[in-house]
Structures are given as structure tokens and as C-alpha cells.
Coordinates of C-alpha atoms and ligand atoms in Angstrom, one line a residue:
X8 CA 82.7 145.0 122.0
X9 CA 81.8 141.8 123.9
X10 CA 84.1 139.3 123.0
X11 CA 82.3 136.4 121.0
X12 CA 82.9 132.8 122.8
X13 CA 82.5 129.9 121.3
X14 CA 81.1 126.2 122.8
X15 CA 81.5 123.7 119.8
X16 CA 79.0 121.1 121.8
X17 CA 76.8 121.6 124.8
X18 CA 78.3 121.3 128.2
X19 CA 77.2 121.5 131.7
X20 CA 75.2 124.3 133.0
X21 CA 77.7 125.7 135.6
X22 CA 79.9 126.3 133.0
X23 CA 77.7 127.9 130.7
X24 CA 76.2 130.3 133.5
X25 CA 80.9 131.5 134.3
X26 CA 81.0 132.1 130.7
X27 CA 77.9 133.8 129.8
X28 CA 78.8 137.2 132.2
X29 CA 81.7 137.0 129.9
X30 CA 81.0 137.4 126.6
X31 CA 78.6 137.0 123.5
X32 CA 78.1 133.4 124.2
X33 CA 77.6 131.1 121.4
X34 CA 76.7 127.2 122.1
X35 CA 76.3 124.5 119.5
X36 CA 72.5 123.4 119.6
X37 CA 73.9 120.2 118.7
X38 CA 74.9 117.5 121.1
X39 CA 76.9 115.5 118.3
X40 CA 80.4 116.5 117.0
X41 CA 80.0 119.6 114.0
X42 CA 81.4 118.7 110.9
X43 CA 85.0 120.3 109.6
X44 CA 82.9 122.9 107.7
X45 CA 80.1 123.6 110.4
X46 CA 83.3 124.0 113.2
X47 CA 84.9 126.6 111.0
X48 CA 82.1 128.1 110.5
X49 CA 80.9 128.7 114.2
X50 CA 84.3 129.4 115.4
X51 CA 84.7 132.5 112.4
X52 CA 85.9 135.8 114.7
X53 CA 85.3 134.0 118.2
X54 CA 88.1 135.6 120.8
X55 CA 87.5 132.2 122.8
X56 CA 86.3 128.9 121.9
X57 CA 85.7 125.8 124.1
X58 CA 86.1 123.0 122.4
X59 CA 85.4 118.8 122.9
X60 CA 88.3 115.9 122.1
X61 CA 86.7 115.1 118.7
X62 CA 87.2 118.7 117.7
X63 CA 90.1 119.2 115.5
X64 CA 92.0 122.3 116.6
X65 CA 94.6 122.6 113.4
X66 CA 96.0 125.6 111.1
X67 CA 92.7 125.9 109.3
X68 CA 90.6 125.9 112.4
X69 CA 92.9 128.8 113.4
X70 CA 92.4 130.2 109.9
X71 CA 89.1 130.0 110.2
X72 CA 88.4 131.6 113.9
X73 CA 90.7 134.4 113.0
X74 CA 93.1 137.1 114.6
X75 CA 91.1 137.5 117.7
X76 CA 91.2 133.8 118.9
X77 CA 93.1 134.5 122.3
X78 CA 92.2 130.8 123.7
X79 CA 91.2 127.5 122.9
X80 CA 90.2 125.7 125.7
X81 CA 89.9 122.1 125.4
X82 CA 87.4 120.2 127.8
X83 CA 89.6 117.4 128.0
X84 CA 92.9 116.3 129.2
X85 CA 94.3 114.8 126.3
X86 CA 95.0 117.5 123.8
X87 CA 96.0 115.0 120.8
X88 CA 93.4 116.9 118.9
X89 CA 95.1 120.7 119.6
X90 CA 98.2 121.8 117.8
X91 CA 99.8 123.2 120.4
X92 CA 102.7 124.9 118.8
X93 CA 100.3 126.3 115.7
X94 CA 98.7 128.0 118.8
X95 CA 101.3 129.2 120.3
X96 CA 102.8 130.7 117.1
X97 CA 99.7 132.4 117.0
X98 CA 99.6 133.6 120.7
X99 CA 96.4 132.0 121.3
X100 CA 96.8 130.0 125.0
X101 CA 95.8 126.5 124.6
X102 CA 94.3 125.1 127.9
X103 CA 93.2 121.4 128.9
X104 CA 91.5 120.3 131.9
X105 CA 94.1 118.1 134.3
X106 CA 93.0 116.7 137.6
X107 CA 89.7 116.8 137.7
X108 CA 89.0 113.7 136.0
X109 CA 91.7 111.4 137.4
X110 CA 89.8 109.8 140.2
X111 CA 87.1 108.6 137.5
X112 CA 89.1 107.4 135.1
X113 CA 91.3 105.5 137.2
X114 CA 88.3 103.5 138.2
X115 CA 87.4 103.3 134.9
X116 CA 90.7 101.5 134.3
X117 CA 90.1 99.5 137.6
X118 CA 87.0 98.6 136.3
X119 CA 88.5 97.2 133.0
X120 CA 90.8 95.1 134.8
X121 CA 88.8 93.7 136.4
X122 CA 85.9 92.7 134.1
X123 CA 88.9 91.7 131.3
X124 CA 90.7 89.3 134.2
X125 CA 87.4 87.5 135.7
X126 CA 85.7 87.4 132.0
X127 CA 82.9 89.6 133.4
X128 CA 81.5 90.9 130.2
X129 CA 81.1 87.4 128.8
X130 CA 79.3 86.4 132.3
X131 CA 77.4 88.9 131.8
X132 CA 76.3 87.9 127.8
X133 CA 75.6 84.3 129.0
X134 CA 73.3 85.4 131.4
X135 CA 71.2 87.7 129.5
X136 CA 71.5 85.2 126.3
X137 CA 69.4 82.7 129.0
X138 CA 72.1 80.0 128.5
X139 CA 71.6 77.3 131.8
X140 CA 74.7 77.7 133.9
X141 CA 75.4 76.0 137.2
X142 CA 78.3 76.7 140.0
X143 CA 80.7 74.7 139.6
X144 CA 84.8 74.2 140.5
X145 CA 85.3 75.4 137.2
X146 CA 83.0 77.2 135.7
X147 CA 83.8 80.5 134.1
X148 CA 87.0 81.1 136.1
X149 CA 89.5 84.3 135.4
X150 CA 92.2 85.1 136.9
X151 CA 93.3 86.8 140.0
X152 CA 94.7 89.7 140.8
X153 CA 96.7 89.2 143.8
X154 CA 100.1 89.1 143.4
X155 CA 100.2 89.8 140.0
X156 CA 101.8 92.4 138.1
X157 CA 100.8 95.8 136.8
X158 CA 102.6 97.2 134.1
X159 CA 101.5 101.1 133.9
X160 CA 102.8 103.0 131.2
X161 CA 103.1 106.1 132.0
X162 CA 102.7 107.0 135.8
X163 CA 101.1 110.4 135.4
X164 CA 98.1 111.6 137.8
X165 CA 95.5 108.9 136.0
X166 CA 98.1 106.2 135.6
X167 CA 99.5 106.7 139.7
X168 CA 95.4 106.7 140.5
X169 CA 95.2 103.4 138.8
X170 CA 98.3 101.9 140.6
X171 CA 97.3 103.0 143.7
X172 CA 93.9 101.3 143.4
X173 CA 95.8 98.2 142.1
X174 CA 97.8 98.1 144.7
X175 CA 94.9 98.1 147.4
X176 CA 93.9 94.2 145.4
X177 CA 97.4 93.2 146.6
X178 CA 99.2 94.2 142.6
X179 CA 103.2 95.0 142.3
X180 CA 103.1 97.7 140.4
X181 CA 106.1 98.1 137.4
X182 CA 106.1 101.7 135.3
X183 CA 108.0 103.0 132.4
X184 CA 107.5 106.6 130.5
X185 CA 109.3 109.7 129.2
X186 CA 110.1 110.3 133.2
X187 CA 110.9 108.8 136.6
X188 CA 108.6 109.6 139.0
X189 CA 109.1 110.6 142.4
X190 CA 111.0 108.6 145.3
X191 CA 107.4 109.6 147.6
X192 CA 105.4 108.0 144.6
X193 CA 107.5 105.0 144.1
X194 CA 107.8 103.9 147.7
X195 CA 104.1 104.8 148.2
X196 CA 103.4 102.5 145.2
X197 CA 106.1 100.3 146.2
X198 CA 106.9 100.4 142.3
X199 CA 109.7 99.6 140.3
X200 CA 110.6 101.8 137.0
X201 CA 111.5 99.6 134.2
X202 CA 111.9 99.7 130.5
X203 CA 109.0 99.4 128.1
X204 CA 110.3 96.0 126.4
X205 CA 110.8 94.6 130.6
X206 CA 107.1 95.7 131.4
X207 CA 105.4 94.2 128.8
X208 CA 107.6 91.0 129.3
X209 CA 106.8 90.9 132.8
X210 CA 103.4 92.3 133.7
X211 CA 99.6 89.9 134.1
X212 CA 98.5 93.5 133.5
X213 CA 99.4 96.2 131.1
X214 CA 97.6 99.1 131.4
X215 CA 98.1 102.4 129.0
X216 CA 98.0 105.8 130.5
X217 CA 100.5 107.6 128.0
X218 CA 99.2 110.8 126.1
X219 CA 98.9 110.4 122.8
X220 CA 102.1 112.0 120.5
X221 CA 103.4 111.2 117.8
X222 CA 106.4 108.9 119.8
X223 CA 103.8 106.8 121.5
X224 CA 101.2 106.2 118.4
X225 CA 101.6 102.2 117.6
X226 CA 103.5 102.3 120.7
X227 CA 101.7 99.1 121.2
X228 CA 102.4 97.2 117.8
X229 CA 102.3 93.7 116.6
X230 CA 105.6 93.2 118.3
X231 CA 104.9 95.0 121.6
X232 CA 101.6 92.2 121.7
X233 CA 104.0 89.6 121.2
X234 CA 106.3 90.8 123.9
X235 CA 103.7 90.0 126.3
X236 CA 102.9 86.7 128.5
X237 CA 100.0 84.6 126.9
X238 CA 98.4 85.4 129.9
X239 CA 98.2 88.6 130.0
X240 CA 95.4 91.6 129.7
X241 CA 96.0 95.1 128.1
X242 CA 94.1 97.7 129.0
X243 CA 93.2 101.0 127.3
X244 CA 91.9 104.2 128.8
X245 CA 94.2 106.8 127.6
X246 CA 93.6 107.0 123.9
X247 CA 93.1 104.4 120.5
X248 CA 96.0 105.1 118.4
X249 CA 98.5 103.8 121.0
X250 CA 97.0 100.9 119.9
X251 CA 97.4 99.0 116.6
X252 CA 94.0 97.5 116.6
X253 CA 94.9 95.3 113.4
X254 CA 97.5 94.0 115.2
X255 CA 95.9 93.2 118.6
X256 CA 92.4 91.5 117.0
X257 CA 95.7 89.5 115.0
X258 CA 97.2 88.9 118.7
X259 CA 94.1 87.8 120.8
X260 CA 92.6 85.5 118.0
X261 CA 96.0 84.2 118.2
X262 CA 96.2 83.8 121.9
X263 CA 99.2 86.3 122.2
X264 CA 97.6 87.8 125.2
X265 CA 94.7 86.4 127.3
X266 CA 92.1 89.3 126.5
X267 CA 91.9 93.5 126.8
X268 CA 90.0 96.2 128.2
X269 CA 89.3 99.0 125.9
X270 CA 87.5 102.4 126.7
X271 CA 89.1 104.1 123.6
X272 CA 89.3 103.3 120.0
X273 CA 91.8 103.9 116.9
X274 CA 89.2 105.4 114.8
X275 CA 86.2 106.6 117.6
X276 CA 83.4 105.8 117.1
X277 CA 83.7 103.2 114.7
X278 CA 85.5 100.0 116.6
X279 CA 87.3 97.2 114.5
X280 CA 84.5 94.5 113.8
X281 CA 87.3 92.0 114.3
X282 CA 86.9 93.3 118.2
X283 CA 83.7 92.6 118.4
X284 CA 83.7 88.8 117.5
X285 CA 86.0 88.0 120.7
X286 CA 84.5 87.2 123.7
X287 CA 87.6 87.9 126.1
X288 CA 87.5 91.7 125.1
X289 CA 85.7 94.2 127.2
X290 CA 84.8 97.6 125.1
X291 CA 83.3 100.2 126.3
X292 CA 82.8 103.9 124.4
X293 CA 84.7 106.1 125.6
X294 CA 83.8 106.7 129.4
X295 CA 86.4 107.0 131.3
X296 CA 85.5 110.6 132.7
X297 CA 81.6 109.9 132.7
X298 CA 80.0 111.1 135.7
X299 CA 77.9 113.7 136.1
X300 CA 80.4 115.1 139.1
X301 CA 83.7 114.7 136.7
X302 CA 82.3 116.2 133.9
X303 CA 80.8 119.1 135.6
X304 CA 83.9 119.9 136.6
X305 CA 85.6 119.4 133.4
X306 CA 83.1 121.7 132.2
X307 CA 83.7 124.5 135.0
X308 CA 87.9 124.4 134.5
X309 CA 87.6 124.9 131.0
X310 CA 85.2 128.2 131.1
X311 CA 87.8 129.1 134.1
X312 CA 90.5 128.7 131.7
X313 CA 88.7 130.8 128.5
X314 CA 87.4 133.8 131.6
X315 CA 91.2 133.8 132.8
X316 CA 92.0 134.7 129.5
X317 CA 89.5 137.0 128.5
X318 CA 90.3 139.1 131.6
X319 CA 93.9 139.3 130.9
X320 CA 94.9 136.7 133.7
X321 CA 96.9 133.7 133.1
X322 CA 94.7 130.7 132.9
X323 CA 94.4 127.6 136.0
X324 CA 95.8 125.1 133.6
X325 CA 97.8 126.0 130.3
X326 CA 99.4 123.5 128.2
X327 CA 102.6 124.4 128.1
Ligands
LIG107 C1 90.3 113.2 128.4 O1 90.0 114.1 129.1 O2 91.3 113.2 127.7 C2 89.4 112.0 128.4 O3 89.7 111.1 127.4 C3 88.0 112.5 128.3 O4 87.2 111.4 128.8

């Protein structure tokens, strides 16, 4: 028998037209996440399913697919919404898609930095609102960039991207995380690996590019915020719940920190309303991988990952 594969949402054509040769190929006609019931549903006997970062991929979705699930392959590189080890105990391969969205995202996260440290977003409001404005010495100034520090956490592929294009505006670059990156990267970057509680102290920029786990949910609490300079930005592409939104609407109305970027939310889509009312907060829903090129090939690892599979061959890019 064909095996039955599963696509929870629509994605990109190429990807549709590897997988179909494949398999009995079932796609969502819905472009909007399924509900809990609907995603059990459609995932009932599939030997492969490709699923999207809202999807949750737990012990009842696993209940639900059944004993021929052999892969799940997740079309994103987080996998904060896979249990990796109920996989695993299951011998289905959990796969995510690394790589091919780093370039995009990192400008995504340039982009926030920027329009967070020169107040673009508001520039852009006042404009549009109509409201008379006139060059002057000190109208709507921000701050620059050169010289200043970035604080990445977490120098993986997306957060090295980001340094390195922070480092072309003239940035030092500081980093913590779990590990110590390499002597090439750091001298490339020029940057120095510090602790958490030295970076937030001492960074005009922090910028978040940690996976989401259980260690680094909150990591950036009420007293994290505090850590920081008055004058400093935080920035958010990696995902919400590193973030304790209560506690950063608490810190910017406060004038903790200077203003944030935010690409990512604690409870997607919904955004604290308290976020909304500031004007030296940039959001922006979830786009750090959005263009057409990125998510194409998003969409093309992930059906190389659930053919790997199906044919008995270890998949491009496992989570292990
Ligand atoms: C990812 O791949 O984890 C991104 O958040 C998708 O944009």
C-alpha cells in the first residue's frame, strides 16, 4: 500500500509536486491552523505528516496518527511545538528545517534593530496620521548604531547571521548560550562570550536567538528587563515565551529599556494590548522567514526529509 502523507496546512508547490510521487498525499484545504480535533483527525493512520509551528506534535497527536507514523517533519526550525523524546520513544524521526531560513531571518532581526533604534515605526505612523513635521536638529532622533553593543543570545546559525550583519554597521558584538562558539566565529565576529547577567548589563542591543525549552522560557523576566541599560532595545525573532510580555509592557512603560523589536509573540496570534499602546515598540507577526525564496525552501527540505524516510534513508536534517 501507498503510504498515506499528511500536509496539516498548504505549502509551496515544489514541495507538494517531491511528495506526491511518494505517497497517498493528503493536504489541508485550509490555509489557517486545524483545530486540536480536525489535526487528529487528518493525521489518523498517516506513515508521514508534515506539519507547521502552530501544530502541536504531543502524545495524543501521536495517539491519534497511529503505529505507522515513521516521521514528522516540521516545516520550521524551532521545534518548541514537537516532543521530541515522545517521538523518539515511538521511533517516529522528527525532522526540522535548519539553514535555509537563516539569511532571512537575520535580516529580519537587522530590520528590527534598526526600526526599534531610529523610531521608524512611529516615523512611519506620524506620516500616514498627516501630522505637519519639519527637519529639524532634533526632530525624531534615535539612536545609532555605531559603536554600540550587541548582546546575542545564543550565537547559533540565525544569531551568528545577525552579528555578522551588525557588525558590517560598525556593532561589538557580546554572546552568551548553552555553548562557546568557535575560535573562526569569534575572531570573525570579533566577539566576546560573556555571561547572560554581563550581556544584558552591558549591550545598547539585546537580541534573542535562543530556541525555545523549557530552561530559556521567561528567560527574559521582570528582572532580566531590569538588568538592562535604560537605553537599551530588545529584540525578538526567535520565539514569544522567552519573553515575559507582562513584564516587558511593565518595563517600557516604565522606561526600563528604551523600546523592542518583536517578530514573535507569547501567545501567537493574539499580542498583549498593553504592546500596542507604546509607540517605541516595533511588532511585527511573525515573519522572520517570509519570502517566497525562504519559504520555498523550507517547504522543499521538509518533503526531503518525510521522502528520506519513507524510502528507508536517513533524513537531510533530523533533530537529534
Ligand atoms: C522557524 O522556522 O522556527 C521560524 O520561526 C519560522 O518562521
Amino acid at each position: 500500500m501507498r503510504p498515506r502523507i499528511v500536509v496539516t496546512r498548504p505549502i509551496p508547490a515544489p514541495a507538494l509536486d517531491l511528495l506526491a510521487p511518494a505517497g497517498e498525499l493528503w493536504v489541508s484545504a485550509e490555509d489557517r491552523p486545524l483545530s486540536v480535533t480536525e489535526l487528529h483527525e487528518a493525521v489518523a493512520g498517516a506513515d508521514a505528516v508534515v506539519t507547521l509551528l502552530h501544530d502541536r506534535v504531543d502524545d495524543a497527536f501521536l495517539d491519534a496518527a497511529g503505529p505507522a507514523l515513521r516521521v514528522v517533519a516540521n516545516v520550521a526550525v524551532g521545534v518548541d511545538n514537537v516532543d521530541v523524546d515522545a517521538c523518539r520513544a515511538r521511533g517516529v524521526v522528527a525532522t526540522n528545517t535548519p539553514g535555509v531560513l537563516t539569511e532571512a531571518t537575520a535580516d529580519l532581526a537587522l530590520a528590527l534593530i534598526l526600526m526599534a533604534t531610529r523610531r521608524l515605526g512611529e516615523a512611519e505612523r506620524l506620516v500616514r496620521r498627516g501630522e505637519r513635521w519639519s527637519w529639524s536638529m532634533t526632530f525624531h532622533l534615535g539612536r545609532g548604531l555605531q559603536g554600540a553593543t550587541l548582546g546575542v543570545v545564543g550565537l547559533g546559525q540565525i544569531g551568528t547571521a545577525t552579528a555578522r550583519r551588525a557588525r558590517a554597521l560598525g556593532m561589538e558584538i557580546v554572546y552568551t548560550g548553552r555553548r562557546r562558539a568557535s575560535p573562526e566565529v569569534e575572531q570573525e565576529l570579533g566577539a566576546r562570550f560573556t555571561t547572560l547577567d554581563d550581556l544584558l548589563r552591558t549591550s545598547d542591543v539585546v537580541s534573542l536567538h535562543c530556541p525555545l525549552t523549557p530552561e530559556t522560557h521567561h528567560l527574559v523576566d521582570a528582572d532580566a528587563l531590569r538588568a538592562m541599560k535604560p537605553s537599551a532595545f530588545l529584540v525578538n525573532t526567535t520565539r514569544g515565551p522567552v519573553v515575559d510580555e507582562g513584564a516587558l509592557v511593565g518595563a517600557l512603560r516604565a522606561g526600563a529599556i528604551a523600546g523592542a523589536g518583536l517578530d514573535v509573540f507569547e501567545r501567537e496570534p493574539e499580542v498583549h494590548p498593553g504592546l500596542l499602546e507604546l509607540e517605541q515598540v516595533v511588532l511585527l507577526p511573525h515573519l522572520g522567514s517570509a519570502t517566497i525564496e525562504t519559504r520555498e525552501a523550507m517547504g522543499l527540505l521538509a518533503a526531503e526529509n518525510v521522502v528520506a524516510v519513507l524510502r528507508g534513508h536517513a533524513p537531510p536534517t533530523p533533530v537529534t
